[in-house]
Coordinates of C-alpha atoms in Angstrom, one line a residue:
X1 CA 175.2 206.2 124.3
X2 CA 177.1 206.5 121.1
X3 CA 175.8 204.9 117.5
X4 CA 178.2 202.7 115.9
X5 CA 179.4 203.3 112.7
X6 CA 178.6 199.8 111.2
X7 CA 179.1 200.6 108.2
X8 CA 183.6 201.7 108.9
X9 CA 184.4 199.7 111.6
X10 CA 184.7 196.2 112.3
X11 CA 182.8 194.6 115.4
X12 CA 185.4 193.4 118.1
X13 CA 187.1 190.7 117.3
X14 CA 186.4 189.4 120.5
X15 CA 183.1 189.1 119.8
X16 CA 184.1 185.7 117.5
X17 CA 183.6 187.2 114.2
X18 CA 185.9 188.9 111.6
X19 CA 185.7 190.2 108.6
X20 CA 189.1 189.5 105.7
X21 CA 189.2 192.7 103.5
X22 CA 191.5 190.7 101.1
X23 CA 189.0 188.1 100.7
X24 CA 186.5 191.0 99.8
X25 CA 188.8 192.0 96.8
X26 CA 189.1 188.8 95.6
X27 CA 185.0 188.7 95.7
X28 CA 185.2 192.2 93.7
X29 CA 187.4 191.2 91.4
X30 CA 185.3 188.6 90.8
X31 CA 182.3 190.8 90.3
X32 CA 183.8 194.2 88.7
X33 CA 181.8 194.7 85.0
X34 CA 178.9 192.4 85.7
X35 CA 175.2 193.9 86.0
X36 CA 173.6 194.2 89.5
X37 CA 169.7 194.8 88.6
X38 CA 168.1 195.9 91.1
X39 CA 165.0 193.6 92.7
X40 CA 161.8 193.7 91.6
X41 CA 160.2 191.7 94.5
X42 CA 157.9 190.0 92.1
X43 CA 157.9 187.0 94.2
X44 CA 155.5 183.9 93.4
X45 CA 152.3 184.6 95.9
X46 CA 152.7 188.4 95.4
X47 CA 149.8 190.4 93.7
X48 CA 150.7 191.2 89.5
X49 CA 148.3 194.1 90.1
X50 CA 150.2 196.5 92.7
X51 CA 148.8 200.0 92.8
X52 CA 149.6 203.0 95.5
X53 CA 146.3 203.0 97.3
X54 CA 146.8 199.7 98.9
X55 CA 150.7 198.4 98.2
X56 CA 152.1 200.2 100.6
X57 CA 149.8 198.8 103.4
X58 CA 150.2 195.0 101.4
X59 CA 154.1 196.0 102.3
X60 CA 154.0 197.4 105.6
X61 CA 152.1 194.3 106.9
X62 CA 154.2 191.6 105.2
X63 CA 158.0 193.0 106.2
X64 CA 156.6 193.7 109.5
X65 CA 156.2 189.6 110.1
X66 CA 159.0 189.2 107.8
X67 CA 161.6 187.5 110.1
X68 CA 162.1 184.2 111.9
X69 CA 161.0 181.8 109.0
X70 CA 163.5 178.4 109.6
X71 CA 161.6 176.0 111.5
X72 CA 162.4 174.7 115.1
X73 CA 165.7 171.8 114.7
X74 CA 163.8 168.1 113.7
X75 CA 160.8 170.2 112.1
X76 CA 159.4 170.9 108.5
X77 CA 160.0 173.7 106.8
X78 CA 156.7 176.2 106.9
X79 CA 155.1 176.6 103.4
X80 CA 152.0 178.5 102.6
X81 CA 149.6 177.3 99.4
X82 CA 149.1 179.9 96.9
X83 CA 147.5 178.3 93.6
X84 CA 148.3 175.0 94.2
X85 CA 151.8 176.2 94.4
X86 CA 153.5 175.8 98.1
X87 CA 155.7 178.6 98.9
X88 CA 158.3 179.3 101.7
X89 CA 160.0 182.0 102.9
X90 CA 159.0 185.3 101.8
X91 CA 157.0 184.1 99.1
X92 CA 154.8 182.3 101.7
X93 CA 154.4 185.0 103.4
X94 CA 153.3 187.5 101.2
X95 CA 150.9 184.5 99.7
X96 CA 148.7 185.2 103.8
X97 CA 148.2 188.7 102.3
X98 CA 147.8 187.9 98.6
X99 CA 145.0 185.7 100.0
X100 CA 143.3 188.2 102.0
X101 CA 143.1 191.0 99.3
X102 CA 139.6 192.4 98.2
X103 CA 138.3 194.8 96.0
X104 CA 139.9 197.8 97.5
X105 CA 143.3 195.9 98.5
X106 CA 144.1 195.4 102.3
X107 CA 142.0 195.5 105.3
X108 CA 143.4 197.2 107.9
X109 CA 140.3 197.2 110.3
X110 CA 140.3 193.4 109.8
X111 CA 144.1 193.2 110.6
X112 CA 143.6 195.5 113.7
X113 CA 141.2 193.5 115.2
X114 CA 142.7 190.4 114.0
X115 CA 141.6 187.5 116.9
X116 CA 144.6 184.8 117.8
X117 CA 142.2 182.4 116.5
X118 CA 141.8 184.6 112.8
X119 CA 145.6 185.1 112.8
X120 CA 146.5 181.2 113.3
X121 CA 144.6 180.7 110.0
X122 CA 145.9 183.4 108.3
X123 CA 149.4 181.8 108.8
X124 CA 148.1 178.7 108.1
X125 CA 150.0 176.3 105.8
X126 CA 152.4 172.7 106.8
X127 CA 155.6 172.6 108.7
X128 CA 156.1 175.1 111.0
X129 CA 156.3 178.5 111.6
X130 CA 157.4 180.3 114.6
X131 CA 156.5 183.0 116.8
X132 CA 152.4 182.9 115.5
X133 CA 151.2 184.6 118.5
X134 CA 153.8 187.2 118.5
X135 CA 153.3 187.7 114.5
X136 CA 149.3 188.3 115.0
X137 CA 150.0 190.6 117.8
X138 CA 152.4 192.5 115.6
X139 CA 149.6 192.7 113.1
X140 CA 147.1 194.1 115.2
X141 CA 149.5 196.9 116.0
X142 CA 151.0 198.0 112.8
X143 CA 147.7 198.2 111.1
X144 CA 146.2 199.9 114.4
X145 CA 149.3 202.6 113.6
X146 CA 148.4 202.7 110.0
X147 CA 145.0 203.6 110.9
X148 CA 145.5 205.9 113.6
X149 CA 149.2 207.4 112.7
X150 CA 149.0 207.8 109.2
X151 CA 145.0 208.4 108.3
X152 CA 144.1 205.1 107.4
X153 CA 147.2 204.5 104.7
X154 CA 151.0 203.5 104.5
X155 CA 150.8 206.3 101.2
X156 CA 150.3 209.0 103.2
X157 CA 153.6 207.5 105.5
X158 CA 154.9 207.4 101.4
X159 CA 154.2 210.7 100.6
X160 CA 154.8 212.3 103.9
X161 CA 158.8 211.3 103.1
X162 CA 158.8 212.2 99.7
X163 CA 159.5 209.2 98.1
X164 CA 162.8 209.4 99.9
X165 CA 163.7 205.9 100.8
X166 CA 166.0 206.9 103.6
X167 CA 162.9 208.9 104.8
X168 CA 160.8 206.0 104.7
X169 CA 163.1 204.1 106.6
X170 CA 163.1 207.1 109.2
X171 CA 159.4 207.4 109.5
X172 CA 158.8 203.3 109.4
X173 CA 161.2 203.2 112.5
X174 CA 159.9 206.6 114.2
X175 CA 156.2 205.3 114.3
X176 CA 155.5 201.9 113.6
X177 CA 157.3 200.1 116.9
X178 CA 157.9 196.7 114.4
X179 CA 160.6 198.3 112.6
X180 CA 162.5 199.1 115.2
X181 CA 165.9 196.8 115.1
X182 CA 168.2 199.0 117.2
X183 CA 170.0 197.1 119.9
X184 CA 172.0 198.5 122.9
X185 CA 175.5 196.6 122.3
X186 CA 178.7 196.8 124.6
X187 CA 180.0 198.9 121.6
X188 CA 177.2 201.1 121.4
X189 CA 174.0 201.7 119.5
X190 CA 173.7 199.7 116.4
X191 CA 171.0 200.8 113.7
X192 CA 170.5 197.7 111.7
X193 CA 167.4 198.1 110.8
X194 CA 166.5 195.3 108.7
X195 CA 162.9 195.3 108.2
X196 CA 162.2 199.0 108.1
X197 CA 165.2 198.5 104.6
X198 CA 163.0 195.8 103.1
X199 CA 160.3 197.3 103.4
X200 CA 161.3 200.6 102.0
X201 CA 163.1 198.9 98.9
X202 CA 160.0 196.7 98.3
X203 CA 157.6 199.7 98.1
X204 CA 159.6 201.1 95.3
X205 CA 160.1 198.3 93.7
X206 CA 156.6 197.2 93.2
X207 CA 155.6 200.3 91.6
X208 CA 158.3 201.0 89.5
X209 CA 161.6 202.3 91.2
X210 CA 162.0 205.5 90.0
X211 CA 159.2 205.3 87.5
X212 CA 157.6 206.3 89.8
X213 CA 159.1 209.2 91.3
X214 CA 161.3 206.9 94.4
X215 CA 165.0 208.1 95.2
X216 CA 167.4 207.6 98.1
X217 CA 168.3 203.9 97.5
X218 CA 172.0 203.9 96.4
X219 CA 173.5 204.3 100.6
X220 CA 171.2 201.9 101.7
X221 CA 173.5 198.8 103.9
X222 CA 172.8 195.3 102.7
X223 CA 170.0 193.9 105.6
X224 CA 172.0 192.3 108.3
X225 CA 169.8 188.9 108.3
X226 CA 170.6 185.6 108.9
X227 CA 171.3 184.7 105.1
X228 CA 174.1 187.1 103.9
X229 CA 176.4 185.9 106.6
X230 CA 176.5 182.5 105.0
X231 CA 177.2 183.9 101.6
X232 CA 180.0 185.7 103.3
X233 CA 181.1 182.8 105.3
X234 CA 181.5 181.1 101.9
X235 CA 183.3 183.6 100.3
X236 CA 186.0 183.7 103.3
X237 CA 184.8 186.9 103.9
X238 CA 183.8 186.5 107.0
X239 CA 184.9 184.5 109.8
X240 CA 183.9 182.8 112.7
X241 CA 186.0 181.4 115.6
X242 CA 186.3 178.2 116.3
X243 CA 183.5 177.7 119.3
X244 CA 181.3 179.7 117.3
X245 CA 181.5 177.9 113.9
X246 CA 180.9 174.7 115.5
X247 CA 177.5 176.4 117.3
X248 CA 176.4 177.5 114.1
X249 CA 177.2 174.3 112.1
X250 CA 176.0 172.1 115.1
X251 CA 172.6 174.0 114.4
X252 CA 172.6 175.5 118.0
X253 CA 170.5 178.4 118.9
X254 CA 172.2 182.0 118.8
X255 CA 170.6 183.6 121.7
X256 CA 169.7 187.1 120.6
X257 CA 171.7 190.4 121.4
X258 CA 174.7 188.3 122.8
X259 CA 177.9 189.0 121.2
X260 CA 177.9 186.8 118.8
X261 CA 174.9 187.7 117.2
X262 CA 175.6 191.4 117.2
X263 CA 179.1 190.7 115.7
X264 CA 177.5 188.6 113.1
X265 CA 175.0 191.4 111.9
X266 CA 177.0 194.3 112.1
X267 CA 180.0 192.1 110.0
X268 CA 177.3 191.6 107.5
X269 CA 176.6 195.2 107.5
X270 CA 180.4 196.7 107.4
X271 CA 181.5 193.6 104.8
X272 CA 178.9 194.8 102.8
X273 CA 180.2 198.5 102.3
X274 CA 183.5 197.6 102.1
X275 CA 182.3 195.6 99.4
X276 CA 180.8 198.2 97.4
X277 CA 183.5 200.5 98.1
X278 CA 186.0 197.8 96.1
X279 CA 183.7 197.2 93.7
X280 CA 183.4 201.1 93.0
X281 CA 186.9 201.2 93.0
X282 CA 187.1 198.7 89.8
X283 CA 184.4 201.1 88.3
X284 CA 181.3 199.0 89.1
X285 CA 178.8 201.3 91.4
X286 CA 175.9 199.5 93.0
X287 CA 173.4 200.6 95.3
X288 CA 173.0 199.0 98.6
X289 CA 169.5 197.4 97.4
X290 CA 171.0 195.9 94.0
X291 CA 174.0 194.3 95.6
X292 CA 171.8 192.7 98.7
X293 CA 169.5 191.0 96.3
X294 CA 172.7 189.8 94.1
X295 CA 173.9 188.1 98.1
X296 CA 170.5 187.1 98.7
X297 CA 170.0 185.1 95.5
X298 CA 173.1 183.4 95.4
X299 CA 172.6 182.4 99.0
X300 CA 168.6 181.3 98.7
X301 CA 168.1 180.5 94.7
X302 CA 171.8 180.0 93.6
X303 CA 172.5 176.5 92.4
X304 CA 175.2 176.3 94.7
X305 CA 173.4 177.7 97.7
X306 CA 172.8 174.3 99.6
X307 CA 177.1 174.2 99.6
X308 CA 176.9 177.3 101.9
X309 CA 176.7 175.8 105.2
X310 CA 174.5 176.5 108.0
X311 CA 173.0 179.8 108.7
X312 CA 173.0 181.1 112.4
X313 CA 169.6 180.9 114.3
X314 CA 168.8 183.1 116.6
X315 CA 164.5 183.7 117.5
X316 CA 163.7 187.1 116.8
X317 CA 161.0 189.3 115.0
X318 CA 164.0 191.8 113.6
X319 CA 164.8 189.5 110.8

């Protein structure tokens, strides 16, 4: 079966989501001449200290349980204590392996062997956080991959591609089975993968970017997640029909690889280029990395982001 080309063609619009490429100017007009830094991932509950013989396992582990962090409709949000500090989202989750870090960084023989009874108080924290069994499981895999794959260490997975982010993607998604975010659609093969992106970006980042000797950023998609789409949604960028908007508002659950959550990722992913395409064309370049964590901001920490509206939810470990 074909790939699609998510990056040049809308999904169908039959699908129930479209994407306004006028509305996109607009939003580049808007944001021609301003500065697009890219990430640094120094999130609250990440390590200060971050060096090559062990980040790139902290990394590895973390994005690979990186997904699926709203809470069930009626429950609390799920919050992990680092410090006295409690922390949600991605913050909370790196904060499980902040905690966990000895002397010589991560444990991967711990993780491998990681008992459902070890890995429910690894996540542990209040409110509530999905999918524990499945995350554990995930766990014991990746690090039993890490071991086995790649001689004990994500760096040699590192090294092995170069410092080539689009070659870290490759190999993440090749030979670690919780990167791999490539559904079968009615339209073909879509490569979204999310985590196997994050994860790449964040390895850079915490060292250094290009510092220290990382390249192959700049063509990287935005992640097709569940919080771009709201920041497009309230940019006009894109749209959802009717029966659809009223699911997602209504908080209703997105089953996974229907339609409507393939359109909604691969909009993400094709508004996203088309994006940095107009934004290029006013002579403001970004790489994909620098403008998904300028979408990701505004839609998590900008002051406006509770204005957004409702993001979709659909119960997957992709994102």
């Amino acid at each position: 079966m074909m790939v699609v080309d998510l990056q040049n063609t809308p999904p169908p619009a039959e699908w129930g989501v479209t994407v306004d490429l006028a509305a996109i100017e607009v939003l580049a007009d808007l944001w021609a001449g301003t500065e697009f830094p890219l990430p640094e991932f120094d999130y609250p509950g990440t390590p200060t200290n971050r060096v090559d013989q062990w980040w790139f396992d902290y990394v590895t582990l973390g994005v690979s349980v990186m997904a699926c962090l709203w809470p069930p409709e009626g429950e609390a949000v799920w919050h992990a204590e680092h410090d006295g500090e409690w922390l949600d989202d991605a913050p909370g989750i790196f904060t499980c392996f902040t905690r966990t870090l000895g002397a010589n960084g991560i444990d991967l023989d711990w993780f491998a062997n990681l008992s459902d009874a070890e890995g429910a108080a690894f996540f542990a924290g209040r409110g509530v956080l999905q999918l524990i069994p499945e995350r554990v499981q995930t766990l014991r895999h990746t690090a039993a991959t890490l071991q086995q794959r790649w001689d004990g260490s994500a760096r040699h997975l590192v090294e092995e591609a170069g410092r080539d982010g689009s070659e870290i993607v490759r190999l993440l998604i090749d030979t670690i089975p919780a990167f791999v975010d490539r559904p079968t659609t009615d339209a073909g093969i879509a490569h979204f993968d999310k985590l196997a992106h994050l994860a790449a970006a964040i390895m850079a980042a915490g060292v250094g970017w290009g510092d220290a000797g990382f390249s192959g950023y700049d063509s990287f998609p935005v992640y097709p997640d569940y919080m771009l789409p709201r920041v497009f949604r309230h940019y006009g960028i894109m749209n959802y029909e009717l029966a659809l908007a009223e699911h997602i508002d209504g908080r209703l659950i997105v089953p996974a690889d229907s339609h409507a959550e393939h359109a909604i990722r691969w909009a993400t992913v094709y508004a996203g280029a088309k994006l940095t395409v107009a934004l290029s064309e006013r002579g403001t370049v970004v790489g994909g990395p620098a403008l998904d964590y300028r979408l990701w901001s505004i839609a998590v920490l900008g002051p406006d982001a509770r204005s957004f509206g409702e993001h979709h939810r659909t119960i997957t470990q992709v994102y």
